[in-house]
CSV table of C-alpha atoms in Angstrom, one decimal:
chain,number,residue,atom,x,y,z
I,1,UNK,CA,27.6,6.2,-0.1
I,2,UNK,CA,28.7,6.5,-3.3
I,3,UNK,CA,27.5,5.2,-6.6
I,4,UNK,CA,28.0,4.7,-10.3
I,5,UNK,CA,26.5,7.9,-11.7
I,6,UNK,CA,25.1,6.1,-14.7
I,7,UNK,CA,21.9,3.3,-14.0
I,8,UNK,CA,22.9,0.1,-14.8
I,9,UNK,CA,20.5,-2.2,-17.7
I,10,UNK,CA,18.4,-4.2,-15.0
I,11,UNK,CA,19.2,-8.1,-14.8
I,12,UNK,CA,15.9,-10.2,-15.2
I,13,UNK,CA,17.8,-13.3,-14.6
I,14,UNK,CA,18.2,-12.0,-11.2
I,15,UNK,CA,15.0,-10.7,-10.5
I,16,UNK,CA,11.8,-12.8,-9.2
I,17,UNK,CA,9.8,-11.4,-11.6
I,18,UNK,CA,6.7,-13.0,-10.0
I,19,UNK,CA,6.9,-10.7,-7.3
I,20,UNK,CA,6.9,-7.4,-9.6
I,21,UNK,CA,3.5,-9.3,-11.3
I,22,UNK,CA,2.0,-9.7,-8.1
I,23,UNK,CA,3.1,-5.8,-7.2
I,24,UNK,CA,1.1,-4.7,-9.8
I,25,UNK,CA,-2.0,-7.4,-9.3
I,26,UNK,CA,-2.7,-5.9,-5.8
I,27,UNK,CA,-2.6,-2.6,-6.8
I,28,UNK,CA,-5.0,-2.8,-9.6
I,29,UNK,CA,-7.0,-5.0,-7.4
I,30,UNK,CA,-7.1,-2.2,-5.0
I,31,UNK,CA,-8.9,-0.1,-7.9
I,32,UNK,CA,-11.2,-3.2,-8.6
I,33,UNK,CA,-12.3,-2.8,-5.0
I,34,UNK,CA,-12.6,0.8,-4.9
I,35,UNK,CA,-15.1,1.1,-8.3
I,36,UNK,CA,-17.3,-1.4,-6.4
I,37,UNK,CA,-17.3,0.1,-3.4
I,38,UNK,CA,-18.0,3.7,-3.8
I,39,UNK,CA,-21.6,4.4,-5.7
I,40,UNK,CA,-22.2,8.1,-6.8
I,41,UNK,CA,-25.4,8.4,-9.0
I,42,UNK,CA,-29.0,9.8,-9.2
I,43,UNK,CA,-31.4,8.3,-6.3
I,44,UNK,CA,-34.6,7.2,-6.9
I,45,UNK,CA,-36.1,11.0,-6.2
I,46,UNK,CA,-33.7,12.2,-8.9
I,47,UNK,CA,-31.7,13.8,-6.6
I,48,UNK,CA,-27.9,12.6,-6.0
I,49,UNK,CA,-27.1,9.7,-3.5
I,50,UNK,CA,-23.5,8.5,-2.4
I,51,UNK,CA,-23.2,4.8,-1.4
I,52,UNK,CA,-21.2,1.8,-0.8
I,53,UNK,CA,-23.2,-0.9,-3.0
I,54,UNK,CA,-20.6,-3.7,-2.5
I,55,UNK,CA,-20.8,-3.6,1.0
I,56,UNK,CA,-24.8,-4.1,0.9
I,57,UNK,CA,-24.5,-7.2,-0.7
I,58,UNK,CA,-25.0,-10.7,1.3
I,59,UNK,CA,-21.7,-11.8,0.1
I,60,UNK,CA,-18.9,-9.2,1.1
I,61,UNK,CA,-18.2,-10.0,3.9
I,62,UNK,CA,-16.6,-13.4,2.5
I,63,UNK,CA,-15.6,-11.8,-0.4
I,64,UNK,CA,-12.8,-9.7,1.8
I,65,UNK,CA,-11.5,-12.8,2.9
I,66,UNK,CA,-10.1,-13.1,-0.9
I,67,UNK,CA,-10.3,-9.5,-1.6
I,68,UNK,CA,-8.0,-7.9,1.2
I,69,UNK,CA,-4.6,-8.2,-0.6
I,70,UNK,CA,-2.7,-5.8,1.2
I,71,UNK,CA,-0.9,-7.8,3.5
I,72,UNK,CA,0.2,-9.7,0.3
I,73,UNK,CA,1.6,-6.2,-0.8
I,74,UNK,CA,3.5,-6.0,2.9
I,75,UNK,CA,4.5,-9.6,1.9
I,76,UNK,CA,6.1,-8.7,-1.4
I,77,UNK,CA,7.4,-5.2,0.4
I,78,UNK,CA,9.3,-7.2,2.7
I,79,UNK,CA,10.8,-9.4,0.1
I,80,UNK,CA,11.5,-6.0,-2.3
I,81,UNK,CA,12.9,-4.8,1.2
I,82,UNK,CA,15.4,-7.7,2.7
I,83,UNK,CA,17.0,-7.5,-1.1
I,84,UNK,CA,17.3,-4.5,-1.3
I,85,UNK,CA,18.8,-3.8,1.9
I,86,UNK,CA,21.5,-6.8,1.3
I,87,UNK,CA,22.1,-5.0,-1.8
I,88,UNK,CA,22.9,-1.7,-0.4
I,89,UNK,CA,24.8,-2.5,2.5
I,90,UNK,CA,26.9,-4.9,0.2
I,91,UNK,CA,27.9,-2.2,-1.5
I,92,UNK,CA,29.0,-0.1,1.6
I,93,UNK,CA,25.7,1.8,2.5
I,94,UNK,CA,23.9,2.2,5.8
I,95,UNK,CA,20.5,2.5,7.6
I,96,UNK,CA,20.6,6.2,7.1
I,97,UNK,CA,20.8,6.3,3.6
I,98,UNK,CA,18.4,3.1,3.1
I,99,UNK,CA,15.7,4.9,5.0
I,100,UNK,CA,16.8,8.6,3.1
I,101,UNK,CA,16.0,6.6,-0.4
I,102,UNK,CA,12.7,4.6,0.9
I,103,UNK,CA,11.2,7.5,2.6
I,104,UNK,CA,12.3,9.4,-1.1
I,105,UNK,CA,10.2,7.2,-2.7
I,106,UNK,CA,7.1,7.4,-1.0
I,107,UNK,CA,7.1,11.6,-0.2
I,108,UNK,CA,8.0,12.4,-3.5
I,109,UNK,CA,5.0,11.1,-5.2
I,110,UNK,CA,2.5,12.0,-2.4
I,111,UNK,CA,4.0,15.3,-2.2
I,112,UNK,CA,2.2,16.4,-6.1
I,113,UNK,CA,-1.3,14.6,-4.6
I,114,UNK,CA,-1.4,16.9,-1.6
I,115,UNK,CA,-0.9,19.7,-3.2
I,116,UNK,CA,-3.9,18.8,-5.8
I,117,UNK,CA,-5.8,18.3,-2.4
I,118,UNK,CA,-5.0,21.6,-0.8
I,119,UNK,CA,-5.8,23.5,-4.4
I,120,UNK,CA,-9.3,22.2,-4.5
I,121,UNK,CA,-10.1,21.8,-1.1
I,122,UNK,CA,-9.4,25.6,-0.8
I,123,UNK,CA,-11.4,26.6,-4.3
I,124,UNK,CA,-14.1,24.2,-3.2
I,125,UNK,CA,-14.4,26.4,0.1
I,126,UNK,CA,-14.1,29.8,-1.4
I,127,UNK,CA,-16.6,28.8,-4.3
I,128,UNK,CA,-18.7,27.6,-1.3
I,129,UNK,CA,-19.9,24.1,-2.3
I,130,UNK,CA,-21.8,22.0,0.2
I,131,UNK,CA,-19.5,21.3,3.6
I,132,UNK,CA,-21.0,18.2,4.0
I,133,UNK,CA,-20.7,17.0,-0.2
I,134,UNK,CA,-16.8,18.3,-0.4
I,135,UNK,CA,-16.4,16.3,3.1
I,136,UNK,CA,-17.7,13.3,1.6
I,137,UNK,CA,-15.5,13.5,-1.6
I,138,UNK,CA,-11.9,14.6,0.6
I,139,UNK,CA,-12.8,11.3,2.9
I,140,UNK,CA,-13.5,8.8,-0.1
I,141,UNK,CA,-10.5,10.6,-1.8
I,142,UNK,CA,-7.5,10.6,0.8
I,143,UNK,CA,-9.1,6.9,2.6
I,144,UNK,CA,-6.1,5.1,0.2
I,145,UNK,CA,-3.2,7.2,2.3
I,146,UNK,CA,-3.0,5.2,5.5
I,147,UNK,CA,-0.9,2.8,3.1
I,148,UNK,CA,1.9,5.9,2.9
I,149,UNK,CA,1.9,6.0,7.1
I,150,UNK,CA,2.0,2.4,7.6
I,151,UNK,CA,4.6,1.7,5.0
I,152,UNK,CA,7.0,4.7,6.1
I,153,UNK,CA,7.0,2.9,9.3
I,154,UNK,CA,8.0,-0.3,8.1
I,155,UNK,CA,10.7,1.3,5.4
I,156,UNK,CA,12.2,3.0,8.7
I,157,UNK,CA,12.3,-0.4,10.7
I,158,UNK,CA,14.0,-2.6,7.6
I,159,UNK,CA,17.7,-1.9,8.9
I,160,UNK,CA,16.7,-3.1,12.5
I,161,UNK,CA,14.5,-6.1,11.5
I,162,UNK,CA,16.4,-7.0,9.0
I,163,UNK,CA,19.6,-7.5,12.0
I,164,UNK,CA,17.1,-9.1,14.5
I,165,UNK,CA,16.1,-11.4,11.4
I,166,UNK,CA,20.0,-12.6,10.4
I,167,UNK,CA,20.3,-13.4,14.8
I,168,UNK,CA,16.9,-14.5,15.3
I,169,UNK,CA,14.4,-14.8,13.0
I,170,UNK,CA,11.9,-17.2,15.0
I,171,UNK,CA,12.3,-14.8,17.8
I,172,UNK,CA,12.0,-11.9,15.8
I,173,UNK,CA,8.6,-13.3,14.7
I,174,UNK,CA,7.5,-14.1,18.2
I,175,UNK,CA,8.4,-10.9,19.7
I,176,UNK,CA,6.2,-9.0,17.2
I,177,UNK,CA,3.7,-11.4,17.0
I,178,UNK,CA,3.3,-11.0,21.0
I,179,UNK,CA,3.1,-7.1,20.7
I,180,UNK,CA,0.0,-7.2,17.8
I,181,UNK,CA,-1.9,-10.0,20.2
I,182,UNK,CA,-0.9,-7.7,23.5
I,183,UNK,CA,-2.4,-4.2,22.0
I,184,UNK,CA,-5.3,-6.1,20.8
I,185,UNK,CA,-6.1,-7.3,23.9
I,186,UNK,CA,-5.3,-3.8,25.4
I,187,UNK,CA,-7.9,-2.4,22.8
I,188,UNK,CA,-10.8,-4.8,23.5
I,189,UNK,CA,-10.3,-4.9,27.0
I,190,UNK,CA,-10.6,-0.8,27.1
I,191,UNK,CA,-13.2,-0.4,24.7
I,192,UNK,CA,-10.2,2.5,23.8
I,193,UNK,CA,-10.2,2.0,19.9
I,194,UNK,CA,-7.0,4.3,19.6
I,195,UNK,CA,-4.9,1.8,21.3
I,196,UNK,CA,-5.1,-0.1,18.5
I,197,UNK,CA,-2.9,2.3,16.5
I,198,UNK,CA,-0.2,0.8,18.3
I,199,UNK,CA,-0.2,-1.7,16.1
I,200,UNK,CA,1.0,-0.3,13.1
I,201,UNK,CA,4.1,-0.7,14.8
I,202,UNK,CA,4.0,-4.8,15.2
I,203,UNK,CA,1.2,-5.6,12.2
I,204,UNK,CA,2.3,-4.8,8.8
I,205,UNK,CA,6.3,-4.9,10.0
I,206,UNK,CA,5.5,-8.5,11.4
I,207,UNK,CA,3.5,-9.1,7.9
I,208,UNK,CA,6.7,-7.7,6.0
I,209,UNK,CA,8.8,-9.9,8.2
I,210,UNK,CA,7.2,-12.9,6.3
I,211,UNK,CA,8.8,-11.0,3.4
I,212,UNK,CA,12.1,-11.5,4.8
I,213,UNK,CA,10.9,-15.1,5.2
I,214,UNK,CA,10.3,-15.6,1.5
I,215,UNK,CA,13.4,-13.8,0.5
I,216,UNK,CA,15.4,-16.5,2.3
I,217,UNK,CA,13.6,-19.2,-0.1
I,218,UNK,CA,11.8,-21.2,3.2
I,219,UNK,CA,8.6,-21.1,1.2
I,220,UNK,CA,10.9,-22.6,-1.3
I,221,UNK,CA,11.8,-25.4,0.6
I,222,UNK,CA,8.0,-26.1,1.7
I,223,UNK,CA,6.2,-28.8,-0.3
I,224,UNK,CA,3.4,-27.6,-2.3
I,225,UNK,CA,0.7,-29.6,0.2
I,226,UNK,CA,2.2,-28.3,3.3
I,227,UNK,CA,1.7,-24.5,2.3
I,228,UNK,CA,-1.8,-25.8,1.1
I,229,UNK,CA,-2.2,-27.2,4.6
I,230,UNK,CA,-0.5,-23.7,6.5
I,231,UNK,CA,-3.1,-21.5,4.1
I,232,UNK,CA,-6.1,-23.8,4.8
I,233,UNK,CA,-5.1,-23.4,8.8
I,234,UNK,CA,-5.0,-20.1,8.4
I,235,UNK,CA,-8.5,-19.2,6.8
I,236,UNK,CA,-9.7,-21.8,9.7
I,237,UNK,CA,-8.6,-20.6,12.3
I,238,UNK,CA,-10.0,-17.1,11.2
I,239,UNK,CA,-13.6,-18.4,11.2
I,240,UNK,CA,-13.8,-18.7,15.0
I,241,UNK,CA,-11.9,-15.2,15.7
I,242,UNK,CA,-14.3,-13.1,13.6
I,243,UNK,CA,-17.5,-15.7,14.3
I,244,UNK,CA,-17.0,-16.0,18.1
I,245,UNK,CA,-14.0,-13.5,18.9
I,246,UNK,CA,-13.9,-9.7,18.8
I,247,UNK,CA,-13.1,-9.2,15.0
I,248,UNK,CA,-15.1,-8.1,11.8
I,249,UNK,CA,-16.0,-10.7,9.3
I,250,UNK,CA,-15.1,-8.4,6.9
I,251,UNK,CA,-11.0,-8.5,6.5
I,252,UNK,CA,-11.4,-4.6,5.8
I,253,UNK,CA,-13.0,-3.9,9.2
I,254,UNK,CA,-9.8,-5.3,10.9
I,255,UNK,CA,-7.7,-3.0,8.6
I,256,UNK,CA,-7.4,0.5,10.6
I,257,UNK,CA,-6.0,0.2,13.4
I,258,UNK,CA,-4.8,-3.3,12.2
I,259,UNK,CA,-5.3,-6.3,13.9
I,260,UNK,CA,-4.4,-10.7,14.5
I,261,UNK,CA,-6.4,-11.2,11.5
I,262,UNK,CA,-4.5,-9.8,9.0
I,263,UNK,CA,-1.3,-11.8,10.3
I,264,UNK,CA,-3.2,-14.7,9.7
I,265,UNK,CA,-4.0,-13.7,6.6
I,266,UNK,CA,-0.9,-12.5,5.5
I,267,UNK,CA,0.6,-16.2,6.4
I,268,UNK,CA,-1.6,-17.8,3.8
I,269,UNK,CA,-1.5,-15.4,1.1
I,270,UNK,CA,2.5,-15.6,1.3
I,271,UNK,CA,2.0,-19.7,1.0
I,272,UNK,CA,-0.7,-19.3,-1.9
I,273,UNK,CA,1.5,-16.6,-3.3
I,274,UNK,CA,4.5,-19.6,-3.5
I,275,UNK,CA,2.0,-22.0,-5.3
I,276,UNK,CA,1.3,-20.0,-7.7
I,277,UNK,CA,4.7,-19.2,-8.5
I,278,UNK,CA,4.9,-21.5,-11.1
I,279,UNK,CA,1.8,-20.1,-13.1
I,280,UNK,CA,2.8,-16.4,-12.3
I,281,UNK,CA,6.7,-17.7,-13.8
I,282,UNK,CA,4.8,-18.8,-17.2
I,283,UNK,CA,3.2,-15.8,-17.3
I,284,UNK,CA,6.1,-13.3,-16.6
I,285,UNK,CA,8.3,-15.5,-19.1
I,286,UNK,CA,6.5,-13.5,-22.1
I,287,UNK,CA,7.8,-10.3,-23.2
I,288,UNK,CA,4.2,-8.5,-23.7
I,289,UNK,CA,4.0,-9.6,-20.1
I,290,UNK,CA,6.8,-8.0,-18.8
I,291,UNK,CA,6.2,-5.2,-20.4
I,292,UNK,CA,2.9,-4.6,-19.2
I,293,UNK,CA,4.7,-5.0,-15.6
I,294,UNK,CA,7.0,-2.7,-16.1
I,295,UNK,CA,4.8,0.2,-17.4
I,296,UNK,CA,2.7,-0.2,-14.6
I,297,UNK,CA,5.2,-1.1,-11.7
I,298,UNK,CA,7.2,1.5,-12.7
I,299,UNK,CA,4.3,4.0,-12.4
I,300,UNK,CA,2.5,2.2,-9.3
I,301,UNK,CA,2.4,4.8,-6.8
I,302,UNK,CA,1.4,7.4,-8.9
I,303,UNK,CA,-1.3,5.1,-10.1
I,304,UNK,CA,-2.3,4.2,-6.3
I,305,UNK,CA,-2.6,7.6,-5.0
I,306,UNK,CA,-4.3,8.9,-7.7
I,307,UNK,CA,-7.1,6.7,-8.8
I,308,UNK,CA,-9.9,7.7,-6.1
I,309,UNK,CA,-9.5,11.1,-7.2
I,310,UNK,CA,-9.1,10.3,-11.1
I,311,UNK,CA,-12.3,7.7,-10.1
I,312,UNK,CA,-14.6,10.9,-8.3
I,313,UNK,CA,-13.5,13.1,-11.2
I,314,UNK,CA,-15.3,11.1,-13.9
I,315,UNK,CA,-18.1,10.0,-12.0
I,316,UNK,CA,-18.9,13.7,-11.4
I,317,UNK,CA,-17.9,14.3,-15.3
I,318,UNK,CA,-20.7,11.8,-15.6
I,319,UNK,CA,-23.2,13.4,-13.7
I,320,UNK,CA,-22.9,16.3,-16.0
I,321,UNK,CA,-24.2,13.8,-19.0
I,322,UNK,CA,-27.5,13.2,-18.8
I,323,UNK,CA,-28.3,9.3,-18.5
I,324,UNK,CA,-24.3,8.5,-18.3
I,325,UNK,CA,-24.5,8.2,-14.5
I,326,UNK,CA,-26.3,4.5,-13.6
I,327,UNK,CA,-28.5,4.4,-10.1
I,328,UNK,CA,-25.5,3.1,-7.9
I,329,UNK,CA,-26.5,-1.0,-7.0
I,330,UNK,CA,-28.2,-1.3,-9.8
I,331,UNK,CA,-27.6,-3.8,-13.0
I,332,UNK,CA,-26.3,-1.0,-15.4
I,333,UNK,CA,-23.9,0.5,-12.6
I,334,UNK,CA,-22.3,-2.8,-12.4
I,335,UNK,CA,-22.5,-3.3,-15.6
I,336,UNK,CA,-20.8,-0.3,-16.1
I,337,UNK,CA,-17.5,-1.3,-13.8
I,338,UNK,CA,-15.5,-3.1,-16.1
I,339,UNK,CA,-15.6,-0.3,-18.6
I,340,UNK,CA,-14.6,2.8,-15.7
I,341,UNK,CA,-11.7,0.6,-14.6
I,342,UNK,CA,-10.5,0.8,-18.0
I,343,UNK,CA,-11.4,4.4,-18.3
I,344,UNK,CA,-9.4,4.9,-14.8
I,345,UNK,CA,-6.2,3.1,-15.6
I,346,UNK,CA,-6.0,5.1,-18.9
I,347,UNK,CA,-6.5,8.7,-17.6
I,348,UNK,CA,-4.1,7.5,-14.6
I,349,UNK,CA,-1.4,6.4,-17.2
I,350,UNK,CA,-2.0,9.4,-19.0
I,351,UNK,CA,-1.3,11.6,-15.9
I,352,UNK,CA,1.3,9.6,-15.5
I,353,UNK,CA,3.3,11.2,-18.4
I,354,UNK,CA,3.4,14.2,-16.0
I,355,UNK,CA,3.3,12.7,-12.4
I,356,UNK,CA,5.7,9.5,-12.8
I,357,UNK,CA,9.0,11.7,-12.6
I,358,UNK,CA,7.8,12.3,-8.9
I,359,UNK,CA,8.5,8.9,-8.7
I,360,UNK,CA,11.9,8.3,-10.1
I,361,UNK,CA,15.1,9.5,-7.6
I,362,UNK,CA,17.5,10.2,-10.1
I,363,UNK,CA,20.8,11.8,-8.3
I,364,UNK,CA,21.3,12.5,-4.9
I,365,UNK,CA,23.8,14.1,-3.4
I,366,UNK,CA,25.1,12.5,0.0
I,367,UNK,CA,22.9,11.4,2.4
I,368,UNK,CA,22.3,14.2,5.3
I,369,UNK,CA,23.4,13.4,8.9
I,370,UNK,CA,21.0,10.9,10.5
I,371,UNK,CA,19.1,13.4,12.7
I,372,UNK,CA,18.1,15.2,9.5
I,373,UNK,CA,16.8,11.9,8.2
I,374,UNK,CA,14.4,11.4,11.4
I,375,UNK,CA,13.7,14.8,11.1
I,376,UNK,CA,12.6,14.8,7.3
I,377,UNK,CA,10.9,10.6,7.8
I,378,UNK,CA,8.4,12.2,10.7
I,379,UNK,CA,7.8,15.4,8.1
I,380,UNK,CA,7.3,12.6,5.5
I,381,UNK,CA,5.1,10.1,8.0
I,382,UNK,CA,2.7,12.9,9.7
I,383,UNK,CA,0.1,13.9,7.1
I,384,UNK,CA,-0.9,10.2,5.5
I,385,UNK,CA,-1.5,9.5,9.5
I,386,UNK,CA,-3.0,12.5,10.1
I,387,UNK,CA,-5.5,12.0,7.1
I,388,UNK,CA,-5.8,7.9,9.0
I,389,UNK,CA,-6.7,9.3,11.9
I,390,UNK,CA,-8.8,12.5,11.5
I,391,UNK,CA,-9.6,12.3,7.7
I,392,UNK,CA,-9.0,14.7,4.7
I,393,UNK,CA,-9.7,18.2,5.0
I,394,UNK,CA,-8.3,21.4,4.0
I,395,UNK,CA,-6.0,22.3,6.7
I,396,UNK,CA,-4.7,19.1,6.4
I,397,UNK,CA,-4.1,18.8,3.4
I,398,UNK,CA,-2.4,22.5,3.7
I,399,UNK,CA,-0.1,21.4,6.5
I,400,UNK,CA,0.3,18.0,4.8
I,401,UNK,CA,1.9,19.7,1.4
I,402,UNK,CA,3.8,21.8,3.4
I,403,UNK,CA,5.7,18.9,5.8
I,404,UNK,CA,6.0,16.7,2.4
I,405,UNK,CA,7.9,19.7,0.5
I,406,UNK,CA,9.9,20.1,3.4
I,407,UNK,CA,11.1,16.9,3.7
I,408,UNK,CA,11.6,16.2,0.1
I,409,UNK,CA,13.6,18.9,0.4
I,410,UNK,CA,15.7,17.8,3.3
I,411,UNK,CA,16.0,14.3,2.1
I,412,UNK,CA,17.3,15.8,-1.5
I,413,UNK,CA,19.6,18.3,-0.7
I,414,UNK,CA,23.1,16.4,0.7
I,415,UNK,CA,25.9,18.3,3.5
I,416,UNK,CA,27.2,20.9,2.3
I,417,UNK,CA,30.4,19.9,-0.6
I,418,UNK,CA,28.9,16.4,-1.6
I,419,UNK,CA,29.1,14.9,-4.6
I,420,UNK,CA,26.2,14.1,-7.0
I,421,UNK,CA,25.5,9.7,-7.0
I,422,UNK,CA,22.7,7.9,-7.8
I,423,UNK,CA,21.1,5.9,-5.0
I,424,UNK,CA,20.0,2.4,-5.7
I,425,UNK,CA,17.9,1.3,-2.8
């Protein structure tokens, strides 16, 4: 495909700027979580302790009814994703080159992160630090990545769903919605945990598929009390499936493998996402707030992937300061939360300055035959699974930077006598 060589000035008047806000929101929300999550302090015998204080408390488990937004980020992906793909077949492009730019987009900027990850995994072993310490620290470090594995897959399935979705988009709905209850009922019948994996493939594409749903304005056309209704069903009919049926109360037990719950939640968050459109409109109708958006948005994955390691780096610069480190749980540690998420965000904006070109695409040449792009999307897909399923380590992280460069590589470099264009996708 080829396009203009020059970016064009973005129209706002054509953009649901709500759903850039809302982008942003989940991701800074994810960093929210995180800081109250993950305790790393001095224990009452003066010697170091690593704990999850959020989790300890009474009310968690409700609170990740609220606080599990990331099928709200598959919701806005799928939106991002049917307009986009509209877009670039409109202007002649096809599922190759879609799925060449998406999988761009996500490789590049893990590609700098596992390389970080390999570098101090492998000085960490030769300086012969604790096993079990520089374990604990890869785990809490790479848990963030699934995101990358789970969102390849549904970047590769846009130019399929989105055909199934212009023929049959109940159906297209049912037929997913089928495959996550069938695998979950594989899983808890078997007692085989790993079948659940299987639905990666049917639980964030269905979420995303509401996406496509919102894209096509039926939210639009809902009144205000029926999504109230639909979002109040949803968090009903959630009670008995985690009280009485075979799921976590907490929404972030159900996350790996992914499960029913999450599709349930998804459905009301994209109905309370639509009601406060109007509020989240207001808001993105100022310039300071749009500019705020776009800083951040346009550094997001960078400031994703990177703020559990920025977030273990200061803690341990902490540690070093006598008396900066609070007892983790205790009233100055949460105290202290507001002011390292604004610590965090600024040393991750910082980096950045250096890290954000990873996420731009700039020109391409010509998209490489089709078998190439498989070839380069598993390259790009296997280590964020890999660290999913087995966890961070060194030879992962080793083989991981390795399969990232290669399909950067592959996914940059167009057949042999194309031309230079810019890809818009």
């Amino acid at each position: 495909m080829t396009t203009r060589s020059a970016p064009a000035a973005v129209d706002l008047s054509r953009r649901d700027l709500t759903l850039d806000l809302a982008r942003v929101v989940c991701v800074l929300f994810v960093i929210v979580v995180h800081l109250v999550q993950v305790g790393i302090g001095p224990g009452p015998d003066g010697g170091l302790v690593a704990s999850r204080p959020a989790e300890e408390q009474p009310w968690f488990n409700a609170a990740t009814w609220v606080g599990q937004i990331m099928p709200l980020f598959f919701v806005v992906g799928g939106f991002a994703s049917a307009t986009g793909w509209r877009s670039w077949t409109a202007k002649g492009g096809d599922a190759a080159g879609f799925v060449r730019t998406r999988t761009l987009r996500l490789a590049q900027p893990a590609l700098p992160l596992f390389i970080f990850f390999a570098v101090v995994l492998g000085v960490a072993t030769v300086a012969g630090l604790p096993e079990e310490l520089v374990a604990d620290a890869a785990i809490g470090a790479g848990s963030p990545l699934w995101f990358l594995a789970a969102y390849l897959l549904c970047q590769a399935a846009v130019p399929l769903l989105a055909a199934c979705h212009a023929r049959r988009p109940v159906l297209t709905l049912v037929v997913l919605a089928a495959g996550v209850v069938l695998v979950d009922a594989a899983r808890f019948a078997t007692g085989i945990t790993e079948i659940g994996l299987l639905n990666l493939l049917f639980v964030w594409p269905l979420v995303q598929q509401f996406g496509f749903w919102y894209a096509d304005g039926w939210f639009d056309r809902r009144h205000p009390l029926s999504l109230v209704a639909v979002a109040a069903a949803c968090y009903l009919l959630l009670w008995p499936l985690t009280a009485a049926g075979p799921y976590s109360m907490s929404m972030l037990g159900n996350l790996n493998p992914p499960t029913v719950p999450l599709v349930i939640l998804g459905i009301a968050q994209a109905c309370l996402l639509r009601l406060l459109k109007p509020v989240l409109a207001r808001l993105m109708s100022f310039r300071a707030m749009q500019g705020v958006v776009f800083v951040l948005g346009s550094r997001l994955m960078t400031i994703y992937l990177w703020h559990l390691p920025v977030m273990l780096a200061l803690t341990g610069v902490s540690l070093l300061i006598p008396g900066a480190a609070p007892v983790p749980a205790s009233p100055a540690w949460w105290w202290s939360r507001p002011v390292l998420f604004v610590v965090v965000l600024g040393v991750l904006l910082a980096l950045s300055v250096v890290l954000a070109k990873w996420e731009a695409l700039g020109a391409l040449g010509r998209t490489p035959a089709t078998g190439v792009v498989a070839f380069a999307w598993v390259c790009a897909f296997v280590p964020p699974f890999a660290v999913m399923e087995w966890f961070l380590d060194l030879p992962i992280a080793l083989v991981g930077a390795l399969l990232l460069g290669v399909a950067v590589l592959l996914l940059r470099r167009g057949p042999a006598g194309g031309g230079s264009v810019r890809s818009e996708a």
